[in-house]
Tab-separated table of C-alpha atoms in Angstrom:
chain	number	residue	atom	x	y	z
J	192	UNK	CA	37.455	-17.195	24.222
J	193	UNK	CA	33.305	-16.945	24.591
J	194	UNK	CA	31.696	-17.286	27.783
J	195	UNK	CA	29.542	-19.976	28.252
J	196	UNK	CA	26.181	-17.954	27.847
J	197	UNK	CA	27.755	-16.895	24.238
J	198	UNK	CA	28.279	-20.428	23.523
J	199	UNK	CA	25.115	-21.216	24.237
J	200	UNK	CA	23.133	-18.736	22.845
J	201	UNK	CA	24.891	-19.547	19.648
J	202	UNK	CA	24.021	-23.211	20.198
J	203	UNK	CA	20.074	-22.213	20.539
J	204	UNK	CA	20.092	-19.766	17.444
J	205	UNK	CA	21.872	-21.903	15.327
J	206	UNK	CA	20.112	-25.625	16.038
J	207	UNK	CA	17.186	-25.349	18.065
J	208	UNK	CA	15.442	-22.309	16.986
J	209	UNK	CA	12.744	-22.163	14.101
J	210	UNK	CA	12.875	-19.455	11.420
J	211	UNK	CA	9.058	-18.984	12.256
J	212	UNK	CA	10.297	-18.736	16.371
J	213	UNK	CA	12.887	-16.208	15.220
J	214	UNK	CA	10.504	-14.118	13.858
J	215	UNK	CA	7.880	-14.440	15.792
J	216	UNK	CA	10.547	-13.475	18.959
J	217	UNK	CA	11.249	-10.029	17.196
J	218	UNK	CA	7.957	-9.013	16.146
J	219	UNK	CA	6.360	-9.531	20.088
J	220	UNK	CA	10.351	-8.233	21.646
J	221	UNK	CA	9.937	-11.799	23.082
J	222	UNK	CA	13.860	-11.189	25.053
J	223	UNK	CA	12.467	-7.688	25.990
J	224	UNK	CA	9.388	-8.752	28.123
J	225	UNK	CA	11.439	-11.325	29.462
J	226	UNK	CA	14.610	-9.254	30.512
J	227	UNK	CA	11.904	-7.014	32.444
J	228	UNK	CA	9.665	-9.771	33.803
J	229	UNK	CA	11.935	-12.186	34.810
J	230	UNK	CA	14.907	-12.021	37.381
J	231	UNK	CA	18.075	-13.155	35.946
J	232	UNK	CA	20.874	-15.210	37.917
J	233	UNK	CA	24.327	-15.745	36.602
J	234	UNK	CA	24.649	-18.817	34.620
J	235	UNK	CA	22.149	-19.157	31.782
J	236	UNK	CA	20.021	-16.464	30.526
J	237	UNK	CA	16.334	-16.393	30.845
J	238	UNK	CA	15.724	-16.143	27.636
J	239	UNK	CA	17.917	-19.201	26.654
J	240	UNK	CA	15.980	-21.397	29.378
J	241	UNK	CA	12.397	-19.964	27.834
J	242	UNK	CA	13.107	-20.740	24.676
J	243	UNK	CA	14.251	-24.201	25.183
J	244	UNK	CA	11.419	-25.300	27.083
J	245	UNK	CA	9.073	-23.332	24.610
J	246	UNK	CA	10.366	-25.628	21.602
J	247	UNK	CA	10.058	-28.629	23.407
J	248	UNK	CA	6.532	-28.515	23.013
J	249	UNK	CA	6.390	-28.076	19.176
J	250	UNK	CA	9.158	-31.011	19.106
J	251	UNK	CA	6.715	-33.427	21.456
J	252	UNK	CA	9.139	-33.803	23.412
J	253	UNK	CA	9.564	-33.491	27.461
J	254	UNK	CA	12.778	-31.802	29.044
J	255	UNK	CA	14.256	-35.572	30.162
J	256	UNK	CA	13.585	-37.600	27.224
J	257	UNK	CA	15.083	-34.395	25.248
J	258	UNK	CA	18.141	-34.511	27.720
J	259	UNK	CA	18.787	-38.173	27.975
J	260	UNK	CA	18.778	-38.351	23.922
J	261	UNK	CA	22.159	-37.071	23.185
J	262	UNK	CA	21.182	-35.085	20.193
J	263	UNK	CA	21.200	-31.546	20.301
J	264	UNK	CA	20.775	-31.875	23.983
J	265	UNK	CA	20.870	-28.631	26.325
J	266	UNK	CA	23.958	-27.386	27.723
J	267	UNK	CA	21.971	-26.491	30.970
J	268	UNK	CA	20.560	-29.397	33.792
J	269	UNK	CA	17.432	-30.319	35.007
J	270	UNK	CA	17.991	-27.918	38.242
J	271	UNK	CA	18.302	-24.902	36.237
J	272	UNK	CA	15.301	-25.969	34.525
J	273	UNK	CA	13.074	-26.253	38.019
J	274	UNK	CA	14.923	-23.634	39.265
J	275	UNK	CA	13.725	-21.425	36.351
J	276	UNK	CA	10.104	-22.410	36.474
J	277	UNK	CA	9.704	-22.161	40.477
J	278	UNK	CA	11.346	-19.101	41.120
J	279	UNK	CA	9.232	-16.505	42.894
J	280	UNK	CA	11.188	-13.758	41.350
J	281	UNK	CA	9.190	-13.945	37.581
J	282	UNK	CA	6.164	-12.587	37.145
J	283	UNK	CA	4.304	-14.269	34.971
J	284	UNK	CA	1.017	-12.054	34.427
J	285	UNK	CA	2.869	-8.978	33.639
J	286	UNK	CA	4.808	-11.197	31.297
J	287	UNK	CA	1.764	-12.781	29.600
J	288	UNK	CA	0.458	-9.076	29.768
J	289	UNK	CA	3.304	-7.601	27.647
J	290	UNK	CA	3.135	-10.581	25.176
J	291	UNK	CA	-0.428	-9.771	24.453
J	292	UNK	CA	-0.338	-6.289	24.214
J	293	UNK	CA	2.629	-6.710	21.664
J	294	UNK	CA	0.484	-9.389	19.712
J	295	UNK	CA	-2.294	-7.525	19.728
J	296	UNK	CA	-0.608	-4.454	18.001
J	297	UNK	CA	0.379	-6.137	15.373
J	298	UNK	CA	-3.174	-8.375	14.731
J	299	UNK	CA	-4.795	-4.311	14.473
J	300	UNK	CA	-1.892	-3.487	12.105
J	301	UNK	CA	-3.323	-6.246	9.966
J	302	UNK	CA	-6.948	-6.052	10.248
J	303	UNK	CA	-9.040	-3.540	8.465
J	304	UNK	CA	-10.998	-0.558	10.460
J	305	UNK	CA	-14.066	-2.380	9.956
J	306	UNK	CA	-13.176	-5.120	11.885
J	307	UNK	CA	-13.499	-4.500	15.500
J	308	UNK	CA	-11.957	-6.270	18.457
J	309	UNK	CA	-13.616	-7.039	21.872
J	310	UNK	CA	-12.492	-8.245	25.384
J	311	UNK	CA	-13.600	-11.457	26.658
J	312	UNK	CA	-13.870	-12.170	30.397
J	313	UNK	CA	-14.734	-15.900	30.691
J	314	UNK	CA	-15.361	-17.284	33.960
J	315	UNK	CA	-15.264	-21.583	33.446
J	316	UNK	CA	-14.422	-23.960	36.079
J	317	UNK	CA	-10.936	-25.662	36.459
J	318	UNK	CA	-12.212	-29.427	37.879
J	319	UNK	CA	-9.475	-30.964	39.839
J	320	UNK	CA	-11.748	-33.917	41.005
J	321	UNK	CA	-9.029	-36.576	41.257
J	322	UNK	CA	-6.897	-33.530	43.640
J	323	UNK	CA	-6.422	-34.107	47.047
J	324	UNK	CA	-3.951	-32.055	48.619
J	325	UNK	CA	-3.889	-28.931	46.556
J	326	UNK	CA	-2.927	-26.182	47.105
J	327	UNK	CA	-6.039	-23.727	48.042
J	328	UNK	CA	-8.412	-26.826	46.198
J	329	UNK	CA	-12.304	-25.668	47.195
J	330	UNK	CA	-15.481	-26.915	45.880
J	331	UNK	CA	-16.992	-24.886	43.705
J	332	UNK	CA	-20.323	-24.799	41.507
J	333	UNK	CA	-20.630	-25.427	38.120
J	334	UNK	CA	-23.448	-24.089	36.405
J	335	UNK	CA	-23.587	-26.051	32.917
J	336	UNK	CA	-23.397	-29.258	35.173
J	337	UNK	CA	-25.725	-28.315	38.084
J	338	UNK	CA	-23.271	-29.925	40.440
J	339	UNK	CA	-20.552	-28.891	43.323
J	340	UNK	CA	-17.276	-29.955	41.952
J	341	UNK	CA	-13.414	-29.870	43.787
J	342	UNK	CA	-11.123	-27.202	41.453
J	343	UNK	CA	-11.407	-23.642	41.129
J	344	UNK	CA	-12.934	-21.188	39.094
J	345	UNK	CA	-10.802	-19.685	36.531
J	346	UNK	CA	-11.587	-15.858	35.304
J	347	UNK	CA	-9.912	-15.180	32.366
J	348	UNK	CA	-9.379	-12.094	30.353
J	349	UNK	CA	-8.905	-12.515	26.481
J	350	UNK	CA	-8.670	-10.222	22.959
J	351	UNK	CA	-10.504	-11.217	19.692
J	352	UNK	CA	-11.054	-10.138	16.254
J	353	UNK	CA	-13.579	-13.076	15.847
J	354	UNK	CA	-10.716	-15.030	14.074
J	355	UNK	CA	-7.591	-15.213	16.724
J	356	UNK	CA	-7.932	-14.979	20.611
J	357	UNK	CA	-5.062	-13.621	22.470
J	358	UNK	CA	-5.214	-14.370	26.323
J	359	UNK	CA	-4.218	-11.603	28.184
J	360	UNK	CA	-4.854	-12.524	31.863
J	361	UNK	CA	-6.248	-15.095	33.891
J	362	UNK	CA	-6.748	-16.075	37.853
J	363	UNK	CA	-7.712	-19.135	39.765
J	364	UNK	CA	-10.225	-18.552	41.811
J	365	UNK	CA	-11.235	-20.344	44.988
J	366	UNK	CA	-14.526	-20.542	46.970
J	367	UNK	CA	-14.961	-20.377	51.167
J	368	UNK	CA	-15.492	-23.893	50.916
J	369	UNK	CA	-10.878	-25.031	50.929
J	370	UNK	CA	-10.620	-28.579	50.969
C-alpha cells in the first residue's frame, strides 16, 4: 500500500500539473532548491504544497474557492497551507536566489555571445497609504512624486538580456521615520 505523500504526489503529477510546469520544474531543479531551502515536516512535502499554490494562480483561482469546489480538490487543508507559507524555517531569498541563477543559465545557453546581460538594482517605493498597523510601515520619500508617502522602499536586484528580466533579490526597506 502507498503512503499518503505517494498518493499524493501521484495525484499532483497526474491532474494538476501542466506539461509546460513539468518542464519548466526540471530545467530550473525546481524540487532541488526547494528540498534545500525549505524545512520539511512530516505530512505533505514541500514541494507538493508549492506547486499547488503555484498553479492556482495560472487557474485564477484562490486556495478556498479551489477547496470548497470538489473537483480535483487538494488532499491537504487550509492549515497546512498557512502553516507552509508562515513558517520561519524557509528561506525565501536563497530560494528565489537559486531559481534565478538556474534560469539565468539556461537564458545564456540560448542567447548568442553578442548579446550581453546586465544587473539591475532598482530602488521604487512600495506605497502602503491605506496601512495602518504594519509591520515596520515608515514614511518615506518618493522622488517621481515629490511627496512623503507611508510604505517602504523596495531595492531590488534583477538580470536582463534586454528581452526577459529575472528577479534575483529584493528587500523592503524602511526609513527612521516607523509609523
Amino acid at each position: 500500500m502507498k503512503n499518503l505523500n505517494d498518493r499524493h504526489d501521484s495525484f499532483l503529477v497526474g491532474r494538476l500539473l501542466m506539461p509546460e510546469f513539468q518542464v519548466f520544474c526540471k530545467t530550473v531543479s525546481l524540487r532541488e532548491a526547494l528540498v534545500r531551502c525549505c524545512k520539511n515536516k512530516q505530512g505533505f512535502t514541500v514541494f507538493d504544497v508549492f506547486c499547488t499554490l503555484f498553479i492556482l494562480v495560472f487557474r485564477q483561482r484562490n486556495f478556498w474557492r479551489w477547496s470548497v469546489s470538489g473537483k480535483d480538490t487538494p488532499a491537504f487543508g487550509r492549515d497546512t497551507v498557512y502553516r507552509f507559507l508562515n513558517s520561519p524555517f524557509h528561506n525565501w531569498r536563497k530560494f528565489l536566489a537559486r531559481l534565478a541563477l538556474k534560469a539565468i543559465a539556461f537564458l545564456v545557453s540560448l542567447t548568442s555571445d553578442k548579446k550581453r546581460g546586465v544587473f539591475v538594482v532598482d530602488d521604487s517605493v512600495y506605497d502602503k497609504n491605506r496601512s495602518k498597523k504594519l509591520e515596520l510601515l515608515s514614511t518615506v520619500y518618493d522622488h517621481v512624486e515629490q511627496r512623503f508617502i507611508r510604505g517602504f522602499r523596495m531595492l531590488t536586484l534583477a538580470f536582463t538580456d534586454g528581452i526577459s528580466l529575472i528577479p534575483m533579490d529584493f528587500a523592503l526597506l524602511g526609513s527612521k521615520k516607523i509609523l
